[in-house]
Backbone as JSON Lines, residues from 0, in Angstrom:
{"i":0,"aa":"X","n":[104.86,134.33,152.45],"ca":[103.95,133.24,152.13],"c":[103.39,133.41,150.72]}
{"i":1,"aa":"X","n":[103.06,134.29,150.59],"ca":[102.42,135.01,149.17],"c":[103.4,134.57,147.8]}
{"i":2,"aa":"X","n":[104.73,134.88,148.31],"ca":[105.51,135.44,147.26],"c":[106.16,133.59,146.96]}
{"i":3,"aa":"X","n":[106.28,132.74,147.98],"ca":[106.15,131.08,148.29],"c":[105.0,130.55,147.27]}
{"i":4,"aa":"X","n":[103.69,130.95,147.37],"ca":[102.81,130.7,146.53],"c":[102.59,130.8,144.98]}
{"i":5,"aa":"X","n":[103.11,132.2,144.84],"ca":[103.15,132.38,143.4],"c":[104.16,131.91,142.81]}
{"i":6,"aa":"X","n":[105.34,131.23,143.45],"ca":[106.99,130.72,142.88],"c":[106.08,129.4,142.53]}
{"i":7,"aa":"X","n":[105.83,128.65,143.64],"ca":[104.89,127.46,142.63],"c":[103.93,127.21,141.84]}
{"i":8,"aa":"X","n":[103.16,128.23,141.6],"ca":[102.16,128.62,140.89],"c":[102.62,128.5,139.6]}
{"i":9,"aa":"X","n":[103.68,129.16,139.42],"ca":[104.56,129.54,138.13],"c":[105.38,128.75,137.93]}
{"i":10,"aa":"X","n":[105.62,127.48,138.9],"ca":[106.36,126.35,138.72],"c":[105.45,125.01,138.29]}
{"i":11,"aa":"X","n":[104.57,125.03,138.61],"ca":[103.43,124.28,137.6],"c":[102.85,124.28,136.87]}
{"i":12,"aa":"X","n":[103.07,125.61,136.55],"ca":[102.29,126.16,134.88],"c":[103.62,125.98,133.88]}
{"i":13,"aa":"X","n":[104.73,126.2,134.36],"ca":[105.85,125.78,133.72],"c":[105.9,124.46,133.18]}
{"i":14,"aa":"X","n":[105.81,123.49,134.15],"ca":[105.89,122.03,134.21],"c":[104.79,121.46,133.44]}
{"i":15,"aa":"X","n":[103.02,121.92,133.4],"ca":[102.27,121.54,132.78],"c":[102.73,122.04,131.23]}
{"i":16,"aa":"X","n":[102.98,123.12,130.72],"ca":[102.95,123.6,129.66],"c":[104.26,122.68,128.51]}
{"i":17,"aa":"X","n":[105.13,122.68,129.76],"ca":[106.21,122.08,128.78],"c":[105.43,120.34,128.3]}
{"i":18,"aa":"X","n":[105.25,119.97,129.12],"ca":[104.37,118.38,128.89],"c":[103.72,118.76,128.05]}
{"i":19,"aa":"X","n":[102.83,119.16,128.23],"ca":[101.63,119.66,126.47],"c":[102.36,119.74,125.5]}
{"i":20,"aa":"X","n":[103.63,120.52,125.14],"ca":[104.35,120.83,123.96],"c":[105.21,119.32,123.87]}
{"i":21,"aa":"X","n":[105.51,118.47,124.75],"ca":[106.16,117.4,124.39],"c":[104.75,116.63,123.74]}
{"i":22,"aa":"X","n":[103.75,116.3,124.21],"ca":[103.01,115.67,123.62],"c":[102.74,115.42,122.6]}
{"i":23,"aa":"X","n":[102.36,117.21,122.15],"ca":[102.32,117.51,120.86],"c":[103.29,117.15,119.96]}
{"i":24,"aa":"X","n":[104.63,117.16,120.09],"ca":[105.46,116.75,118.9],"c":[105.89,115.43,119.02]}
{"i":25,"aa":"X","n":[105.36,114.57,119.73],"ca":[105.62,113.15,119.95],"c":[104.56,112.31,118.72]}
{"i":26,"aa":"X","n":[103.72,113.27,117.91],"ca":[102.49,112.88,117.74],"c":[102.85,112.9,115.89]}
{"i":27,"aa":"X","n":[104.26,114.21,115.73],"ca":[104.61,114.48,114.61],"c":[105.7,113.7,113.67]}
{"i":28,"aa":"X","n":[105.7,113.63,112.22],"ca":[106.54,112.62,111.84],"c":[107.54,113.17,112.46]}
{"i":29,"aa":"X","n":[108.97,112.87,112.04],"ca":[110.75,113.49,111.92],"c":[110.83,113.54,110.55]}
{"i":30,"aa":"X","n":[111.87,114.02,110.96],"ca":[113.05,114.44,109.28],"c":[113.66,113.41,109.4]}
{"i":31,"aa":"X","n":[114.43,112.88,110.25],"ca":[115.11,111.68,110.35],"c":[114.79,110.25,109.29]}
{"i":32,"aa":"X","n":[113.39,110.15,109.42],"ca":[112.21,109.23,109.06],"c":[112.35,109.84,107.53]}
{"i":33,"aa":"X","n":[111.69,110.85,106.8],"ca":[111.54,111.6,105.73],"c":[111.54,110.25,104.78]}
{"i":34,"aa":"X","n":[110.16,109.65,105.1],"ca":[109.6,108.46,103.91],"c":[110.2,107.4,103.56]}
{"i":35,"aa":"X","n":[111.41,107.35,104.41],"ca":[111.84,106.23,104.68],"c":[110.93,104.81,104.83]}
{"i":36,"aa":"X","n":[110.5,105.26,105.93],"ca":[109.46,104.43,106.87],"c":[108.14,103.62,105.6]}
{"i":37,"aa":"X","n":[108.21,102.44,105.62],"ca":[107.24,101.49,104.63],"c":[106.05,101.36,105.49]}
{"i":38,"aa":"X","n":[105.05,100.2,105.05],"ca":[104.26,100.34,105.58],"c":[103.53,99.02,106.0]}
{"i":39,"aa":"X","n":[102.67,98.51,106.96],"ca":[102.0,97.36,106.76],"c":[100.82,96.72,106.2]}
{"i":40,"aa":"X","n":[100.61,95.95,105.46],"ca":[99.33,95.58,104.82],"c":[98.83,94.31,105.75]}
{"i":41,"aa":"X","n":[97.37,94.29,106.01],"ca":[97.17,92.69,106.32],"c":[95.96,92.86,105.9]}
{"i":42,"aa":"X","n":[95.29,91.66,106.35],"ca":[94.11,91.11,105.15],"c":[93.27,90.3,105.81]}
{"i":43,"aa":"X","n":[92.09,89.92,105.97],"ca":[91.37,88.41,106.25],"c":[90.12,88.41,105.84]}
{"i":44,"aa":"X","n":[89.7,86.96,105.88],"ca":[89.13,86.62,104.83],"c":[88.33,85.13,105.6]}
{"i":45,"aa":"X","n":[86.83,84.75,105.55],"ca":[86.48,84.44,106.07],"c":[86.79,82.66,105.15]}
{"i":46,"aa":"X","n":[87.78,82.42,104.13],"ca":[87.91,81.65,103.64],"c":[88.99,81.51,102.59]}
{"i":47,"aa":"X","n":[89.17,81.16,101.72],"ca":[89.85,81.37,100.68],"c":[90.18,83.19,99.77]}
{"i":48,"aa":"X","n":[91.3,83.74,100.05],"ca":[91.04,84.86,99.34],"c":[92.03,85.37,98.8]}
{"i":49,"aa":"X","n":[92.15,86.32,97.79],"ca":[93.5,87.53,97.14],"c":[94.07,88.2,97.87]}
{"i":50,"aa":"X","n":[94.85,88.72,97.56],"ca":[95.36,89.86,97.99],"c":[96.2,90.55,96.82]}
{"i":51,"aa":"X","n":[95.59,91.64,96.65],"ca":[96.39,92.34,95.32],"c":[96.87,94.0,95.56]}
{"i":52,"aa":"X","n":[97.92,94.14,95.53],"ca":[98.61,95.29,95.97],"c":[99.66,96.12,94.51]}
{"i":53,"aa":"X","n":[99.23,97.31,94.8],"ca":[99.54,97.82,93.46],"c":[100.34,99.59,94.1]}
{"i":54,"aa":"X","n":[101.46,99.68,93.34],"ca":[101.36,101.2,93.5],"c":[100.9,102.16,92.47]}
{"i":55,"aa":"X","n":[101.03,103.0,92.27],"ca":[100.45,103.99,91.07],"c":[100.96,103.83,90.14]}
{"i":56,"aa":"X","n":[101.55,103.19,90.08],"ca":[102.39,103.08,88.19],"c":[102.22,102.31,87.86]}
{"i":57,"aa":"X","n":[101.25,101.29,88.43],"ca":[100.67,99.91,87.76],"c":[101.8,98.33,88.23]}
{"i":58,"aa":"X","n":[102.44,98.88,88.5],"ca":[103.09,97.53,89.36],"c":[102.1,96.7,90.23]}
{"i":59,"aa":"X","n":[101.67,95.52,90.09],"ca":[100.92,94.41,90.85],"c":[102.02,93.63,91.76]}
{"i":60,"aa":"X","n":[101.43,93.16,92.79],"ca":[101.87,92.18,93.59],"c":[100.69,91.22,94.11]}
{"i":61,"aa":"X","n":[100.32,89.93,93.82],"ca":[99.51,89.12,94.32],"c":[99.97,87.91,95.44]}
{"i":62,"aa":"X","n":[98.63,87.78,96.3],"ca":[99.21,86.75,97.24],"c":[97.93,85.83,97.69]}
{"i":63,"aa":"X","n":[97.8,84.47,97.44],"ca":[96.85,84.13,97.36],"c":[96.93,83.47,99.24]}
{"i":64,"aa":"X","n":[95.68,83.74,99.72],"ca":[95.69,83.22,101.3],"c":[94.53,82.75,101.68]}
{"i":65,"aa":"X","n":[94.49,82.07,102.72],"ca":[93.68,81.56,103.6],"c":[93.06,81.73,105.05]}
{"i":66,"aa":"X","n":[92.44,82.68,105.59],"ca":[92.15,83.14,106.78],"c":[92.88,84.54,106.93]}
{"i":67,"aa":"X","n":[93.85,84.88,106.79],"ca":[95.0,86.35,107.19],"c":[95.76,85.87,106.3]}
{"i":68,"aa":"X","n":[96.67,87.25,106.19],"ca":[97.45,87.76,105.59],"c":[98.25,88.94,105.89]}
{"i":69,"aa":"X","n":[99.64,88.84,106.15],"ca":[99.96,90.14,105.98],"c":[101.71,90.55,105.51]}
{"i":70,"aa":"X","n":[101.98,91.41,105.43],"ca":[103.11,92.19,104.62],"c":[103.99,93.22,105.36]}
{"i":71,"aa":"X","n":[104.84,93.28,104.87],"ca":[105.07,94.31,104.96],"c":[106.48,95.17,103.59]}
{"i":72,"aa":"X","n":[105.82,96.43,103.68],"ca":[106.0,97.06,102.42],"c":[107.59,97.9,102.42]}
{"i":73,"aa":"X","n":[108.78,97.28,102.34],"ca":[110.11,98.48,102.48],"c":[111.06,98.06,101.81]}
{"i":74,"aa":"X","n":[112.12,99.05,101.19],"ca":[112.91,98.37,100.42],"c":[113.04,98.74,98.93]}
{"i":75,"aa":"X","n":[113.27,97.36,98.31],"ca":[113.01,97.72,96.8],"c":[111.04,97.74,96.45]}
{"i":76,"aa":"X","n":[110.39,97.07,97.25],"ca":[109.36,97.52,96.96],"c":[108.08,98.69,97.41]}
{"i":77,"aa":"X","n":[109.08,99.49,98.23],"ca":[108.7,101.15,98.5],"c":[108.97,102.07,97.99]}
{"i":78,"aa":"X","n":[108.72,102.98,97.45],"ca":[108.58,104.37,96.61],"c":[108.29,105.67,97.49]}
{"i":79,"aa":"X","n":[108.51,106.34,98.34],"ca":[107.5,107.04,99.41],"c":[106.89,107.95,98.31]}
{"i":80,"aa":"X","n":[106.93,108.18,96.69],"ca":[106.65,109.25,96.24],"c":[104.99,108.54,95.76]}
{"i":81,"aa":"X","n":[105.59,107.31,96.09],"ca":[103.96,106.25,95.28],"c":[103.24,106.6,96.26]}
{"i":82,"aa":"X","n":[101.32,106.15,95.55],"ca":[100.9,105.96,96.58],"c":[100.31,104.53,96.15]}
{"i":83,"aa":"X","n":[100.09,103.93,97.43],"ca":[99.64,102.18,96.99],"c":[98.48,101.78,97.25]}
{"i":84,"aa":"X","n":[97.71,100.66,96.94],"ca":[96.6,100.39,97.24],"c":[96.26,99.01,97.29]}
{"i":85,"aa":"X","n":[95.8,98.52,98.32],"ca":[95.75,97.15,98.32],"c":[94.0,96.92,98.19]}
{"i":86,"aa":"X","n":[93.39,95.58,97.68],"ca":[92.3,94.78,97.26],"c":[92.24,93.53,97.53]}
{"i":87,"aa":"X","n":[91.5,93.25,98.18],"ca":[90.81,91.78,98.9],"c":[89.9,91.67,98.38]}
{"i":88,"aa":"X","n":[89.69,90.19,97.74],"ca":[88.59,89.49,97.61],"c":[88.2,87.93,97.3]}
{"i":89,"aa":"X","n":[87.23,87.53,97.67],"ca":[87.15,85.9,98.24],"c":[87.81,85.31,96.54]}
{"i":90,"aa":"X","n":[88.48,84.01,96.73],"ca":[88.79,84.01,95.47],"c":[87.56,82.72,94.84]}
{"i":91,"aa":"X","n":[86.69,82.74,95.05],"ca":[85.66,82.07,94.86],"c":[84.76,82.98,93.8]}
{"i":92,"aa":"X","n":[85.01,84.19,94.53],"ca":[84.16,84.73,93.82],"c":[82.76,85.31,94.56]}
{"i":93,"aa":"X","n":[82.71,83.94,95.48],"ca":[81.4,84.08,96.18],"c":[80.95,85.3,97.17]}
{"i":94,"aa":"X","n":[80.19,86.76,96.36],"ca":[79.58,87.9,97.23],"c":[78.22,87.52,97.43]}
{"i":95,"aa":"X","n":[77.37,86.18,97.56],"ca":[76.47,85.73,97.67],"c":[75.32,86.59,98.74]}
{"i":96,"aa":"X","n":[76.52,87.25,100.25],"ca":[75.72,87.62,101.18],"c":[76.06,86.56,102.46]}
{"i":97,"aa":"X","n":[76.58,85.49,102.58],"ca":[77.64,84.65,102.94],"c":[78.44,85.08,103.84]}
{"i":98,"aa":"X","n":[78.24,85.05,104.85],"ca":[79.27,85.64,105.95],"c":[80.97,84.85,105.73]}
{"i":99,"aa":"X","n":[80.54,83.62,105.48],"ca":[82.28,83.78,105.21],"c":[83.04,83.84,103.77]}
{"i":100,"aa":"X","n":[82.01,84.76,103.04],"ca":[82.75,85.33,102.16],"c":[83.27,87.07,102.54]}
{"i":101,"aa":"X","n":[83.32,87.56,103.38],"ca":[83.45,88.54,103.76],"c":[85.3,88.88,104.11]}
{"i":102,"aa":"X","n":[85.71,89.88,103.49],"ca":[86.87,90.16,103.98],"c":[87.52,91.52,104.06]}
{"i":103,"aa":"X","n":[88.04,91.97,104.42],"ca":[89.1,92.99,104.97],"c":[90.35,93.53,104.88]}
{"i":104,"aa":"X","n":[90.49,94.44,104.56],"ca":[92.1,95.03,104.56],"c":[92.43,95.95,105.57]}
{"i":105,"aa":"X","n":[93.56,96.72,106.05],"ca":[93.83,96.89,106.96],"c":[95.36,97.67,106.78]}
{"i":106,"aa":"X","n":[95.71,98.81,106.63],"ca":[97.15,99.18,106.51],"c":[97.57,100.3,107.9]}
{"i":107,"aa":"X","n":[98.57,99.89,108.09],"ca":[99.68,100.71,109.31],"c":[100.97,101.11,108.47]}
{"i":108,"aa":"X","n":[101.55,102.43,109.51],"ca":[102.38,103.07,108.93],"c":[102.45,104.03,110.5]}
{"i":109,"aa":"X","n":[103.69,103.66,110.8],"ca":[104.16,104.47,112.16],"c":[103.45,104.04,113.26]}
{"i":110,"aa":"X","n":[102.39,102.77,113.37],"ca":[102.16,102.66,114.36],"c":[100.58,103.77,114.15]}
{"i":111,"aa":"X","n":[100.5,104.33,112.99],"ca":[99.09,104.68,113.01],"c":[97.92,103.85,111.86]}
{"i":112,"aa":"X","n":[96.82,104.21,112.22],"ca":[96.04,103.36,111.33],"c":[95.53,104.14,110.09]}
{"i":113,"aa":"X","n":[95.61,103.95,109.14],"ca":[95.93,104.54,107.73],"c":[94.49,104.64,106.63]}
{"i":114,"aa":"X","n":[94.29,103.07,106.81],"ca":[92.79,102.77,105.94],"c":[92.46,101.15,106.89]}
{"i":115,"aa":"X","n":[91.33,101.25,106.86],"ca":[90.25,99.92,107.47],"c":[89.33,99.58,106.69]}
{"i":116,"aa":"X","n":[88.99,98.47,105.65],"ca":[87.78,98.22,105.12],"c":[87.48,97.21,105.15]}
{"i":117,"aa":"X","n":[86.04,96.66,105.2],"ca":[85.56,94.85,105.2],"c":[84.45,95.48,103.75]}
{"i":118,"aa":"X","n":[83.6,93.93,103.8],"ca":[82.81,93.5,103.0],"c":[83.15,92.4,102.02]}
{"i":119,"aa":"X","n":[82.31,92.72,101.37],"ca":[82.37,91.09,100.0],"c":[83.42,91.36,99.16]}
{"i":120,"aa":"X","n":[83.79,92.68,99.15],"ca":[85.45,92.95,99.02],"c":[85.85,93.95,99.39]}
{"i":121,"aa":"X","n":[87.3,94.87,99.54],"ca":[87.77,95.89,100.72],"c":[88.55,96.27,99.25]}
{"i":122,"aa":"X","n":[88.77,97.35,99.59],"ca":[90.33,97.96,99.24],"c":[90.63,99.14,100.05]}
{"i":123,"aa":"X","n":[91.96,98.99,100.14],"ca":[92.52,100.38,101.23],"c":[93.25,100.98,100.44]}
{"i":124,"aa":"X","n":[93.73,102.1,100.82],"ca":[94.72,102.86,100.15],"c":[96.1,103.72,101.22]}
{"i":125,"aa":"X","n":[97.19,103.7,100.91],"ca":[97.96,104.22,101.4],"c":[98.6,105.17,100.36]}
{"i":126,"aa":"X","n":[98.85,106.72,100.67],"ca":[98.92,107.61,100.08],"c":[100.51,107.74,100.08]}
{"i":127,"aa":"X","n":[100.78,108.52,99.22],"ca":[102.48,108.75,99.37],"c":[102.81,109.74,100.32]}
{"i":128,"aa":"X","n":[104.14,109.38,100.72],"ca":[104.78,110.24,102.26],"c":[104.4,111.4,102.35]}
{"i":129,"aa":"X","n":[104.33,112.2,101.49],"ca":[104.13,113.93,102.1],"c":[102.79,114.04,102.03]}
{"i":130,"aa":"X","n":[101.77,113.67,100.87],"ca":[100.58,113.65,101.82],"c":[100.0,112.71,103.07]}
{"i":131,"aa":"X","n":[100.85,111.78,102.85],"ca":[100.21,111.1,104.63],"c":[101.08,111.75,105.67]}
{"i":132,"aa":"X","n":[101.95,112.45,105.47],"ca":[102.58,113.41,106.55],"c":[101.62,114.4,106.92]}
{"i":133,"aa":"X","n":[101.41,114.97,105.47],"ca":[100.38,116.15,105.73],"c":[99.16,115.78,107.26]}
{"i":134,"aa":"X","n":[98.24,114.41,106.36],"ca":[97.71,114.01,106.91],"c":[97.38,114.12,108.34]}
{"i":135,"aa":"X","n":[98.5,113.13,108.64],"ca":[99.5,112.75,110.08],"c":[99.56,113.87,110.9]}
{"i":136,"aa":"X","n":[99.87,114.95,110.08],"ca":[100.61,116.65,111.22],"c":[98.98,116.67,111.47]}
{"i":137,"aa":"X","n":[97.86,116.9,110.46],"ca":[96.48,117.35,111.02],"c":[95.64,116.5,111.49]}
{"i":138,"aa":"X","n":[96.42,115.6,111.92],"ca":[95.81,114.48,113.0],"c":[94.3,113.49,112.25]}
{"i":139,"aa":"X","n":[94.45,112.9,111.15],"ca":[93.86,112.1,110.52],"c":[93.93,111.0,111.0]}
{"i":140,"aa":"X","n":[95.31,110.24,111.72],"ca":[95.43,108.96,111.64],"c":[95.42,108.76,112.96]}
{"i":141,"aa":"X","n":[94.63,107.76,113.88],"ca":[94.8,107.4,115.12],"c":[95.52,106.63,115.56]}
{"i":142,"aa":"X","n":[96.47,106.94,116.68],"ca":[97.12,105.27,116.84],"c":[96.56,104.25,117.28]}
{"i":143,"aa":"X","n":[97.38,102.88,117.13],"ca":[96.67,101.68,117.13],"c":[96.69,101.19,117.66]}
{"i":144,"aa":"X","n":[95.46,100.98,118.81],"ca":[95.79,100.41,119.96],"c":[95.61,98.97,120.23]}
{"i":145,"aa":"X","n":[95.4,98.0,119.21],"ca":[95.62,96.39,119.28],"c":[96.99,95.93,119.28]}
């Protein structure tokens, strides 16, 4: 009976332990991926607003919108070595204090959430692949659960 007891004992500490270690690397980029992977931008805006997206070398991209906005970043216009940064703001001008001058940016990347900002204007930033990997491995970025 004893020796019955401890076989499962040691068969569920087996079974729990391996689950924990899957967890854990479910959580980590791949090599496979290795910055491949672009990213998403979106935007809103309680009215008329910009959207201006830039990577580090001074390349602009503008998009003028109305209520939302969004993107997405892969291709010829991804770099994983860049890092990018996007800027919202009402194109009125109006930071009066105005609730619907108020707006937001918002970037994803793997399904995690990267940067979140509102106000009378936002900017986010998305960093280049090996430090948002870095990031990512020490658990900075939460996933997104909307």
């Amino acid at each position: 009976m004893k020796k019955g007891l401890l076989s499962l004992a040691v068969a569920i500490l087996l079974t729990v332990s391996g689950c924990s270690s899957q967890r854990q690397t479910a959580t980590q980029p791949t090599d496979a991926v290795d910055g491949d992977v672009g990213f998403d931008l979106s935007a809103t805006a309680g009215g008329e607003a910009e959207a201006v997206w830039s990577d580090d070398s001074g390349v602009l991209w503008r998009a003028r919108f109305s209520k939302t906005w969004k993107r997405t970043v892969t291709g010829d216009d991804y770099d994983p070595d860049k890092q990018y940064t996007l800027t919202v703001s009402p194109v009125d001008g109006d930071s009066t204090g105005d609730d619907s001058a108020d707006v937001s940016c918002r970037v994803v990347r793997m399904e995690r959430l990267v940067d979140d900002k509102s106000g009378k204007s936002a900017t986010c930033t998305v960093p280049a692949w090996e430090t948002w990997s870095k990031r990512l491995n020490d658990g900075d970025y939460p996933l997104v659960t909307e």
